[in-house]
PDB file of C-alpha atoms in Angstrom:
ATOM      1  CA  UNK G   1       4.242-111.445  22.643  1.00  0.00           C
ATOM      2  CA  UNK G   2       1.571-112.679  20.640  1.00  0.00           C
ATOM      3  CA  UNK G   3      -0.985-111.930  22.658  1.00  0.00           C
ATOM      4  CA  UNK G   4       0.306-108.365  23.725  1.00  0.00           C
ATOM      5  CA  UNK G   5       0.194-107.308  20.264  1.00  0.00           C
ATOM      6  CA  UNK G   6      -4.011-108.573  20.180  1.00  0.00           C
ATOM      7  CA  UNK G   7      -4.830-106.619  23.206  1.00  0.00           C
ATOM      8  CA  UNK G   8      -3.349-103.369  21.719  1.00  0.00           C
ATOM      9  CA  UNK G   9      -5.928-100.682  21.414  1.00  0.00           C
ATOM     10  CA  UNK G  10      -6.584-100.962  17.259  1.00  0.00           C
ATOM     11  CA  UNK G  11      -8.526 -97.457  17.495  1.00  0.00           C
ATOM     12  CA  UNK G  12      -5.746 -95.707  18.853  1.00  0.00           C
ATOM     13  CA  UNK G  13      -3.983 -93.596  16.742  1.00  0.00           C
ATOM     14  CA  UNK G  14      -0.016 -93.175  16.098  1.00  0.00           C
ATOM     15  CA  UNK G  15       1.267 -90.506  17.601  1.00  0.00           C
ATOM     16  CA  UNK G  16       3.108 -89.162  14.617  1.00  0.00           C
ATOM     17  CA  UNK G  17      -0.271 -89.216  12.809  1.00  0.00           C
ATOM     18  CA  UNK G  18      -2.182 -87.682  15.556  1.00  0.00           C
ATOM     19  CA  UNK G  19       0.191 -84.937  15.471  1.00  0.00           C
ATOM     20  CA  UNK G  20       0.155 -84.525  11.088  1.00  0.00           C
ATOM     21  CA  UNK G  21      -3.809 -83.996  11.920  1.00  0.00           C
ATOM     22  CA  UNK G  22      -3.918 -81.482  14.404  1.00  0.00           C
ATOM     23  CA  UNK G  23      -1.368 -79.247  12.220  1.00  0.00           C
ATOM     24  CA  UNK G  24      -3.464 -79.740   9.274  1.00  0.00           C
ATOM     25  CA  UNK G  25      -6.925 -78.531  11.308  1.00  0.00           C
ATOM     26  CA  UNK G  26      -7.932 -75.050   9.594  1.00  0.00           C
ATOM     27  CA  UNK G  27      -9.240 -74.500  13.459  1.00  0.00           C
ATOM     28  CA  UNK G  28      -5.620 -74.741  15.010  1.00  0.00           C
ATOM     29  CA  UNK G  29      -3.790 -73.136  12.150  1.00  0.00           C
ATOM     30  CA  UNK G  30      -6.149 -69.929  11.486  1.00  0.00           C
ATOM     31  CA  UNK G  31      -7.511 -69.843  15.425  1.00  0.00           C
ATOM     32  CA  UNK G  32     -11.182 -70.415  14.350  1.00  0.00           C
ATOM     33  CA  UNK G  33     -10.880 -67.513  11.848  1.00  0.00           C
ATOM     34  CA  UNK G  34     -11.218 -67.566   8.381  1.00  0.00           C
ATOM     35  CA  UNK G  35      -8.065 -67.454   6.151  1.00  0.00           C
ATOM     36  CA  UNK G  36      -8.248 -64.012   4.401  1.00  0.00           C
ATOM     37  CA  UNK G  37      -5.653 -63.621   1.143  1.00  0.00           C
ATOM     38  CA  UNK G  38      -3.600 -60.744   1.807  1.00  0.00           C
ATOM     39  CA  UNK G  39      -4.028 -57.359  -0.702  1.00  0.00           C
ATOM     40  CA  UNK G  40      -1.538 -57.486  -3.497  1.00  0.00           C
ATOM     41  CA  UNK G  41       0.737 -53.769  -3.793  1.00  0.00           C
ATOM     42  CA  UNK G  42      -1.704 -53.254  -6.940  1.00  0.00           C
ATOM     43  CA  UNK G  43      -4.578 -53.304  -4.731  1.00  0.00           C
ATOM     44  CA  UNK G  44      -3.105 -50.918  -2.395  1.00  0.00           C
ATOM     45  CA  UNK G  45      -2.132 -48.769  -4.988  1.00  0.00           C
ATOM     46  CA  UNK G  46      -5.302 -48.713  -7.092  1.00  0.00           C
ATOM     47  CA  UNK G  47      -7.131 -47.330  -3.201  1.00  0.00           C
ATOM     48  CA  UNK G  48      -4.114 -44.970  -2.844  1.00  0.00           C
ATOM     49  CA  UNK G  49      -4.407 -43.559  -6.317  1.00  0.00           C
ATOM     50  CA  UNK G  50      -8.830 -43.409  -5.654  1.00  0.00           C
ATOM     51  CA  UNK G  51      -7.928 -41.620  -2.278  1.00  0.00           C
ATOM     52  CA  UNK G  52      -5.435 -39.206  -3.357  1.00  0.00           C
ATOM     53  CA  UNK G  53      -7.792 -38.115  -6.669  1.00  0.00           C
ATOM     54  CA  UNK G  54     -10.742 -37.649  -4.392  1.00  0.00           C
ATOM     55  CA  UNK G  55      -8.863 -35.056  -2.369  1.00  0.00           C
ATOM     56  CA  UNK G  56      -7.122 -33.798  -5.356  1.00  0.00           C
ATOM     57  CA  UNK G  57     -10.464 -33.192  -7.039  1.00  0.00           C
ATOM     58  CA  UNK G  58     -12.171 -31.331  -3.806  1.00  0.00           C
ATOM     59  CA  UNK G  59      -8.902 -29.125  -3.097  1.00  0.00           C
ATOM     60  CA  UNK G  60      -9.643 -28.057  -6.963  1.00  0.00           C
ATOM     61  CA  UNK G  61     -13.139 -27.439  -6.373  1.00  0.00           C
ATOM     62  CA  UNK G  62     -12.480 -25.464  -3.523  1.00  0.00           C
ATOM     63  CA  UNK G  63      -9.874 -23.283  -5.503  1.00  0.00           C
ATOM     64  CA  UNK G  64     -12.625 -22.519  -8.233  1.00  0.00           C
ATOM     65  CA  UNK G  65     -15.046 -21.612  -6.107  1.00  0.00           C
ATOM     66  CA  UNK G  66     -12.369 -18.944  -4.116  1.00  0.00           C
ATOM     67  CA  UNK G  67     -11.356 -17.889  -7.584  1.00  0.00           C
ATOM     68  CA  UNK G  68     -15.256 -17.456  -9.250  1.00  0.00           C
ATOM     69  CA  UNK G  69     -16.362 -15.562  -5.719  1.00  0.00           C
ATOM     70  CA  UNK G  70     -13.078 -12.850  -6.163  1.00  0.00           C
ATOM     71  CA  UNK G  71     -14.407 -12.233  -9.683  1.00  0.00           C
ATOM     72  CA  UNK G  72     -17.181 -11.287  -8.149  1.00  0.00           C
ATOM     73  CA  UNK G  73     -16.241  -9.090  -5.536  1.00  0.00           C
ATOM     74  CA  UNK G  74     -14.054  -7.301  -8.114  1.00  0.00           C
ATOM     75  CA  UNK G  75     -16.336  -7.139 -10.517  1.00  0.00           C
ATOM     76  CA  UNK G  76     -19.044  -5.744  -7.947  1.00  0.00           C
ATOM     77  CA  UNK G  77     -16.361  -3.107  -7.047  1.00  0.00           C
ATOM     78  CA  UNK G  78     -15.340  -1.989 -10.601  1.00  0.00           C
ATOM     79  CA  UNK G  79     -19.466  -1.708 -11.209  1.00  0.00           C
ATOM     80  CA  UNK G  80     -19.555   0.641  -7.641  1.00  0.00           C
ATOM     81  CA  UNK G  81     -16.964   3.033  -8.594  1.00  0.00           C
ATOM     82  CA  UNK G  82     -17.680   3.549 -12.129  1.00  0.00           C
ATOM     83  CA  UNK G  83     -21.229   4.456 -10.747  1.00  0.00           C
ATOM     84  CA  UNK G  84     -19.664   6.548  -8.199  1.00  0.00           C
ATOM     85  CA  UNK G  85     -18.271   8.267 -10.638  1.00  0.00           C
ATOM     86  CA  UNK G  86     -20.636   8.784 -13.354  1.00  0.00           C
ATOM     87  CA  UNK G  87     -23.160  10.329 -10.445  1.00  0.00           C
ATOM     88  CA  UNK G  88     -20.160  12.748  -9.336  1.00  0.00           C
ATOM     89  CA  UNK G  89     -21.399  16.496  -9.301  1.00  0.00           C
ATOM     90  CA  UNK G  90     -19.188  18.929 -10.319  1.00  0.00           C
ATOM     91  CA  UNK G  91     -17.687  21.273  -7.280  1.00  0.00           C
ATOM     92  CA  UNK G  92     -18.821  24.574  -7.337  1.00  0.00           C
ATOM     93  CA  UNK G  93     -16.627  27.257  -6.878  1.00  0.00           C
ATOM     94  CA  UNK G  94     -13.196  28.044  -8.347  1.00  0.00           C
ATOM     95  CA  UNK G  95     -10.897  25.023  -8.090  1.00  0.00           C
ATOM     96  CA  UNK G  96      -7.765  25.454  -5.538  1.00  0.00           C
ATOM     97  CA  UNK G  97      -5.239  25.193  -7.849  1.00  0.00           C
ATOM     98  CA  UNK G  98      -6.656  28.620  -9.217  1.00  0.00           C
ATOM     99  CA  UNK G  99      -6.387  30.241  -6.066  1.00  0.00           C
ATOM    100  CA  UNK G 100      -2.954  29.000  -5.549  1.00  0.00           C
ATOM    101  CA  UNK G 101      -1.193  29.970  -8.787  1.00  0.00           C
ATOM    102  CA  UNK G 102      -0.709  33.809  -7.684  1.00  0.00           C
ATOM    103  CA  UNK G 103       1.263  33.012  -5.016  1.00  0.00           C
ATOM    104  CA  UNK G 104       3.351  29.952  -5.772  1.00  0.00           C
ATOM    105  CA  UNK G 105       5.914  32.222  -8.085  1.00  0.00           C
ATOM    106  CA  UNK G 106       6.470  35.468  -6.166  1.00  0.00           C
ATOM    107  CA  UNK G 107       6.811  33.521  -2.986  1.00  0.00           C
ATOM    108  CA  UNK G 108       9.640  31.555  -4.505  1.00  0.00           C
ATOM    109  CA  UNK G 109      11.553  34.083  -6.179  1.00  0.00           C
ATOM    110  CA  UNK G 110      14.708  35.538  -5.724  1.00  0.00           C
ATOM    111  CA  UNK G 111      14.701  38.209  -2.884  1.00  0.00           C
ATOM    112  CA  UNK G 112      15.371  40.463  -5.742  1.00  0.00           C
ATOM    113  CA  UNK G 113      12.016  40.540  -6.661  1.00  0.00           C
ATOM    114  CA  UNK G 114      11.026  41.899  -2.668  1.00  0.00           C
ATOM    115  CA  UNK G 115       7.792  41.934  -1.387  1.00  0.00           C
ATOM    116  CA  UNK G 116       5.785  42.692  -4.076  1.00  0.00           C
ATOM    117  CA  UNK G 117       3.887  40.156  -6.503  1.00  0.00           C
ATOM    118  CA  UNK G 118       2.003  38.368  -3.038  1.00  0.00           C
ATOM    119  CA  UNK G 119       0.044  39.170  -0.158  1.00  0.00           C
ATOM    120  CA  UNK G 120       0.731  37.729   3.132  1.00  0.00           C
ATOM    121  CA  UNK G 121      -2.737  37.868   4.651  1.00  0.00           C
ATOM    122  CA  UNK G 122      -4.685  37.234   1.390  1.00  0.00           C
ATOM    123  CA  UNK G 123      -3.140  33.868   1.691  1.00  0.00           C
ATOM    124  CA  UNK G 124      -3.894  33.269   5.160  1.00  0.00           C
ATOM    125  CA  UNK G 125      -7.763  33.713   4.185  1.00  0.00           C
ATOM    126  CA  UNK G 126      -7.515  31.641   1.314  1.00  0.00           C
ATOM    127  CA  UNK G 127      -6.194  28.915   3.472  1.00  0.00           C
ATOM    128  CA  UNK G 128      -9.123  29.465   5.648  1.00  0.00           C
ATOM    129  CA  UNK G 129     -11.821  29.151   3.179  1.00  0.00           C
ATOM    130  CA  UNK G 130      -9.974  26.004   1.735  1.00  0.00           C
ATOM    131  CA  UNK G 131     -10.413  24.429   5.499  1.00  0.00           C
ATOM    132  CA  UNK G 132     -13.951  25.256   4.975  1.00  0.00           C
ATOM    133  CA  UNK G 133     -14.793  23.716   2.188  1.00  0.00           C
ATOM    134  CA  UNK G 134     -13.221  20.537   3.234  1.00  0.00           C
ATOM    135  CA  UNK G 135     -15.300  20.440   6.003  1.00  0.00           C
ATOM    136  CA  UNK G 136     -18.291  20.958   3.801  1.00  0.00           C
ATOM    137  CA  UNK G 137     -17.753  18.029   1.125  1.00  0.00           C
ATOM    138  CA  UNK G 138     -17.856  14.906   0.966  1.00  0.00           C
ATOM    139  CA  UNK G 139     -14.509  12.249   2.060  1.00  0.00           C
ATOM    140  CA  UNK G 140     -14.089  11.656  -1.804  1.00  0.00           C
ATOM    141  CA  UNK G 141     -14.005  15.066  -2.616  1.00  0.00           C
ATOM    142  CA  UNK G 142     -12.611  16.428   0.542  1.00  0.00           C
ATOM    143  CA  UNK G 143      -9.021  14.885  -0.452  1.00  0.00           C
ATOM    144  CA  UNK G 144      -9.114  17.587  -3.258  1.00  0.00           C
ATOM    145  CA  UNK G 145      -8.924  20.261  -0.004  1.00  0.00           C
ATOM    146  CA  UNK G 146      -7.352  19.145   1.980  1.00  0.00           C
ATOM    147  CA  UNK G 147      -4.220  18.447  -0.635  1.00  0.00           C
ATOM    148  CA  UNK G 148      -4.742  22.237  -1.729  1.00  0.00           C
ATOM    149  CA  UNK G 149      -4.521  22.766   2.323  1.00  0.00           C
ATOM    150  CA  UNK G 150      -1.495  20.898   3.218  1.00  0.00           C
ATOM    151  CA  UNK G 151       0.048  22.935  -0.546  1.00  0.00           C
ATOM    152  CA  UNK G 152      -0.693  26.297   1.548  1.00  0.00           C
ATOM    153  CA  UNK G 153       0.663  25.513   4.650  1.00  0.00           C
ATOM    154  CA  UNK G 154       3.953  25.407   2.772  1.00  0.00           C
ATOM    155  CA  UNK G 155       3.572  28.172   1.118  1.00  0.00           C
ATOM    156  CA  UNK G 156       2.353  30.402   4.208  1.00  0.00           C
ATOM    157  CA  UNK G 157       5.916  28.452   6.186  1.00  0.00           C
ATOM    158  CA  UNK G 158       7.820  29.733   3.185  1.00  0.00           C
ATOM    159  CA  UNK G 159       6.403  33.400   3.395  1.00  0.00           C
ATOM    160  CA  UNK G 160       6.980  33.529   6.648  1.00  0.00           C
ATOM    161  CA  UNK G 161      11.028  32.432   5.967  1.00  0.00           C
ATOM    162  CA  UNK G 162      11.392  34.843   2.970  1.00  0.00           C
ATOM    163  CA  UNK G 163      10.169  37.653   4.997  1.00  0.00           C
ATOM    164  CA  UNK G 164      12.969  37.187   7.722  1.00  0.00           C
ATOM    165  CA  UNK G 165      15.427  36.469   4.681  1.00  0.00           C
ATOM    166  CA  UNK G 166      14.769  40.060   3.520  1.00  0.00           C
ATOM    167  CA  UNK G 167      14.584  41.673   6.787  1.00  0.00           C
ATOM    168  CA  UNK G 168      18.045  40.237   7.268  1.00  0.00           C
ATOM    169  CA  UNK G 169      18.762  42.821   4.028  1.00  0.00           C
ATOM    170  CA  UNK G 170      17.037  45.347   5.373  1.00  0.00           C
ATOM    171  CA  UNK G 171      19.270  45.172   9.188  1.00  0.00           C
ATOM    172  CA  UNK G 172      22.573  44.968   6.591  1.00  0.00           C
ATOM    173  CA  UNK G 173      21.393  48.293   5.113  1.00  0.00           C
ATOM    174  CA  UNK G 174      20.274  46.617   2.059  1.00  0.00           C
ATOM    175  CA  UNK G 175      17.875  47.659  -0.372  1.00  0.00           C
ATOM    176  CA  UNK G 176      14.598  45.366  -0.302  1.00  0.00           C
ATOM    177  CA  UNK G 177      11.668  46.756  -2.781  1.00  0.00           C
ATOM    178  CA  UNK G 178       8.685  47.029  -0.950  1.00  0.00           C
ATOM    179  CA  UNK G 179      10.619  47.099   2.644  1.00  0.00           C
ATOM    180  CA  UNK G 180      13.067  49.759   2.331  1.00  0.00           C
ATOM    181  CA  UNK G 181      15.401  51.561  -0.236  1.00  0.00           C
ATOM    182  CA  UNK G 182      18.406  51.174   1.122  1.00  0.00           C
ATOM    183  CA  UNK G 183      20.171  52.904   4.338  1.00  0.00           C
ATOM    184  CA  UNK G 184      22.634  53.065   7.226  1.00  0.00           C
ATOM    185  CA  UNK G 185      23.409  48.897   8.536  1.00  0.00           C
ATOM    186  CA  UNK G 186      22.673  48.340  12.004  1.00  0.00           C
ATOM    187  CA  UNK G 187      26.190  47.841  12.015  1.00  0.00           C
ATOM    188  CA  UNK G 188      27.727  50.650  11.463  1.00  0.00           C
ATOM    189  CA  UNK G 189      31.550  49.006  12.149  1.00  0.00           C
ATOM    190  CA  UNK G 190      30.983  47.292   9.415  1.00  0.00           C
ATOM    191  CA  UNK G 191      32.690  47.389   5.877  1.00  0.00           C
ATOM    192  CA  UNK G 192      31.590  47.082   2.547  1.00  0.00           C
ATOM    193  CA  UNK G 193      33.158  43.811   2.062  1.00  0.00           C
ATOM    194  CA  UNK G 194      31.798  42.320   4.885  1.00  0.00           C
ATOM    195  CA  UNK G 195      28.388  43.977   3.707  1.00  0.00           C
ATOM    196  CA  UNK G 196      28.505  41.751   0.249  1.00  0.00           C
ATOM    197  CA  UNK G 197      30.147  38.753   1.854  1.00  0.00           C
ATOM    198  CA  UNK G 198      26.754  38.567   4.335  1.00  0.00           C
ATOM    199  CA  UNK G 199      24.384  39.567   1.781  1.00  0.00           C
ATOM    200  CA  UNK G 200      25.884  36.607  -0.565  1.00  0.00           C
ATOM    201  CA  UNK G 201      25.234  34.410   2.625  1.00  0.00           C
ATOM    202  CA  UNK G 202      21.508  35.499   2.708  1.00  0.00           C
ATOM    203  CA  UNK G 203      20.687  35.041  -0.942  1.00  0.00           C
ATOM    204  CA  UNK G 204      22.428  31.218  -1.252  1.00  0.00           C
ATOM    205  CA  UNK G 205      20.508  30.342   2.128  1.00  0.00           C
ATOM    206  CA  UNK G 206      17.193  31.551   0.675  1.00  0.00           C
ATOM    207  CA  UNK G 207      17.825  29.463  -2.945  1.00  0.00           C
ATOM    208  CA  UNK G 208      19.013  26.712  -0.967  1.00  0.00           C
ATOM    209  CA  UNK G 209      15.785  26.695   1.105  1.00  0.00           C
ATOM    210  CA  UNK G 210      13.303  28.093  -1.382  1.00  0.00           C
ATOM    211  CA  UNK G 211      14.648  25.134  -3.575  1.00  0.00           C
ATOM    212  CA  UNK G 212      13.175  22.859  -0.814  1.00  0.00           C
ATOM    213  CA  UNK G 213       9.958  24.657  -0.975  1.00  0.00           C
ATOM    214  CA  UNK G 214       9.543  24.372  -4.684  1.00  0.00           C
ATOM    215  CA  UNK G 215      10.207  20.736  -4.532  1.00  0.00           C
ATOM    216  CA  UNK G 216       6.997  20.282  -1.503  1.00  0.00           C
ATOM    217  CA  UNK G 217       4.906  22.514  -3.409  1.00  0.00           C
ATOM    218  CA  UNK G 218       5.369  21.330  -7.175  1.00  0.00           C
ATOM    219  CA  UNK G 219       4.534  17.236  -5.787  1.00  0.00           C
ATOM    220  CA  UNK G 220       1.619  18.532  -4.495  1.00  0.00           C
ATOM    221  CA  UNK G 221       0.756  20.867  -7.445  1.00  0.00           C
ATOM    222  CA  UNK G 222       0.443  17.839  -9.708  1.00  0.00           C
ATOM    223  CA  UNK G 223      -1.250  15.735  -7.133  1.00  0.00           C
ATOM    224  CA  UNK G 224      -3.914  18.443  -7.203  1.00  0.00           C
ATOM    225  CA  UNK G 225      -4.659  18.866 -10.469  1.00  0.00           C
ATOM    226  CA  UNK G 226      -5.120  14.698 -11.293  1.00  0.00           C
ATOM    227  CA  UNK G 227      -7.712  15.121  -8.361  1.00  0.00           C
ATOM    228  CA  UNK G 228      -8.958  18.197 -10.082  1.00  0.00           C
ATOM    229  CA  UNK G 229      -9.619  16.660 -13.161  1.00  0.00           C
ATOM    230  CA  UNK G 230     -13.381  17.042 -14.670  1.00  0.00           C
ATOM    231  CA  UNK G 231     -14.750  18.093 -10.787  1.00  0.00           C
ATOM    232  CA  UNK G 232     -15.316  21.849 -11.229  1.00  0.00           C
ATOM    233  CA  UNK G 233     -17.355  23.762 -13.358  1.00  0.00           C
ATOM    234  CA  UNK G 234     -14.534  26.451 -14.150  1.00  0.00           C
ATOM    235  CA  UNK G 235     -11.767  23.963 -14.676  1.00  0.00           C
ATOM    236  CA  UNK G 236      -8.452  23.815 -13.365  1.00  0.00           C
ATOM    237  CA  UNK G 237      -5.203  24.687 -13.616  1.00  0.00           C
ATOM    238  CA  UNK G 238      -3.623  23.659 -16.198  1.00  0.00           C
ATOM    239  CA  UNK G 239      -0.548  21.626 -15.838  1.00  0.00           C
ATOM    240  CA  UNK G 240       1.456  23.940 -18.480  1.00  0.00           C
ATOM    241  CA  UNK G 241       0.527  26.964 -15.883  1.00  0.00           C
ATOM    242  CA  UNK G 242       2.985  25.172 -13.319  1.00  0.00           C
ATOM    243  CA  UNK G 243       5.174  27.740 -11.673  1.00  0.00           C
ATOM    244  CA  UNK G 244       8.344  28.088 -13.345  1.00  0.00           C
ATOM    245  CA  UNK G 245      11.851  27.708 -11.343  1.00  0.00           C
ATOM    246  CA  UNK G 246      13.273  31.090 -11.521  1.00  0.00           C
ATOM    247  CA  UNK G 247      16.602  29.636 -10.948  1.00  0.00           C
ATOM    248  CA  UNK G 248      16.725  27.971 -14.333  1.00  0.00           C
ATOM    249  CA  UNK G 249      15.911  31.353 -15.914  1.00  0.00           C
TER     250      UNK G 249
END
């Protein structure tokens, strides 16, 4: 026993020991890396809150520099069209709504008032030269035309209904002033109360419709005179010249 306990090994250590060392190595317990303190939530916060203010900063940037380059554009727009239209000539000629007024009244009236007060073919060449002079201007003054155009195309379709309108008088042996006087219905079968009850029908379908007419012609009547405004020579129309609704006389 005694010597047993000489012979053993004194540079060999315990086991337990040998084991206390090896967990205490920084090379076992970090794998031959160095130990790195993990970032406290303020840390990550304070590089969240940099992060998110750098983009918040360039997205504002961004916007001001959109906004300043609509200014701009706008403001190089405004500067075009005021020049535009301090180097506008005025038109020469008389202005459409001029030529217009004669007819828009006697077309529209009652059939009462016959034939008389307008002129059928006169129109149709004033609706020619207006398609002329369109194609003469310019676009920015050709929308003056070609709304003075589109005004007597209505007026030439509403001509056109109130002359068959008063030839239906004239077929019911009705008197029509500048058509005929009065004489024998093609009809003859027929009685004098039938007579009035169709020439009632023939009067309330030409209000009805010349009512419809009015309503086209007086949008565009306006329409043309703000477009008419300072570009001729002669003037316009005036707005107080607008063609009266005979009905509400």
């Amino acid at each position: 026993m005694i010597f047993d306990e000489v012979n053993r090994p004194s540079s060999a250590p315990e086991p337990h020991r040998r084991r206390r060392r090896r967990r205490s190595s920084p090379e076992h317990s970090s794998g031959g890396r160095e130990y790195r303190r993990p970032r406290s939530n303020f840390e990550k916060a304070s590089r969240l809150s940099r992060s998110t203010a750098d983009r918040g900063d360039r997205s504002t940037a961004a916007w001001l520099w959109m906004l300043g380059l609509l200014v701009v554009i706008t403001a190089g727009f405004a500067f075009y069209l005021q020049q535009q239209k301090a180097e506008r000539v005025p038109l020469p000629g008389e202005a459409p709504s001029e030529r217009l007024l004669a007819f828009v009244d006697p077309i529209l009236a009652p059939l009462e008032t016959g034939a008389e007060g307008y002129d059928a073919a006169q129109l149709d060449q004033v609706a020619a030269q207006l398609q002329k002079d369109a194609a003469a201007t310019t676009l920015d003054d050709r929308e003056v035309y070609t709304t003075a155009a589109t005004m007597t195309s209505i007026l030439q379709e509403a001509a056109q209904d109130r002359a068959r309108h008063m030839q239906r008088l004239v077929d019911l042996g009705s008197p029509v002033i500048g058509l005929s006087e009065g004489g024998a219905p093609k009809n003859p079968a027929m009685t004098d109360a039938q007579k009035q009850h169709l020439e009632l029908a023939v009067g309330v379908s030409w209000q009805r419709n010349s009512g419809n007419y009015r309503n086209r012609v007086e949008e565009l009547w306006y329409r043309l005179l703000r477009l008419e405004q300072g570009r001729f020579q002669g003037g316009s129309a005036s707005a107080a010249m607008a063609p009266p609704d005979p009905s509400n006389q």
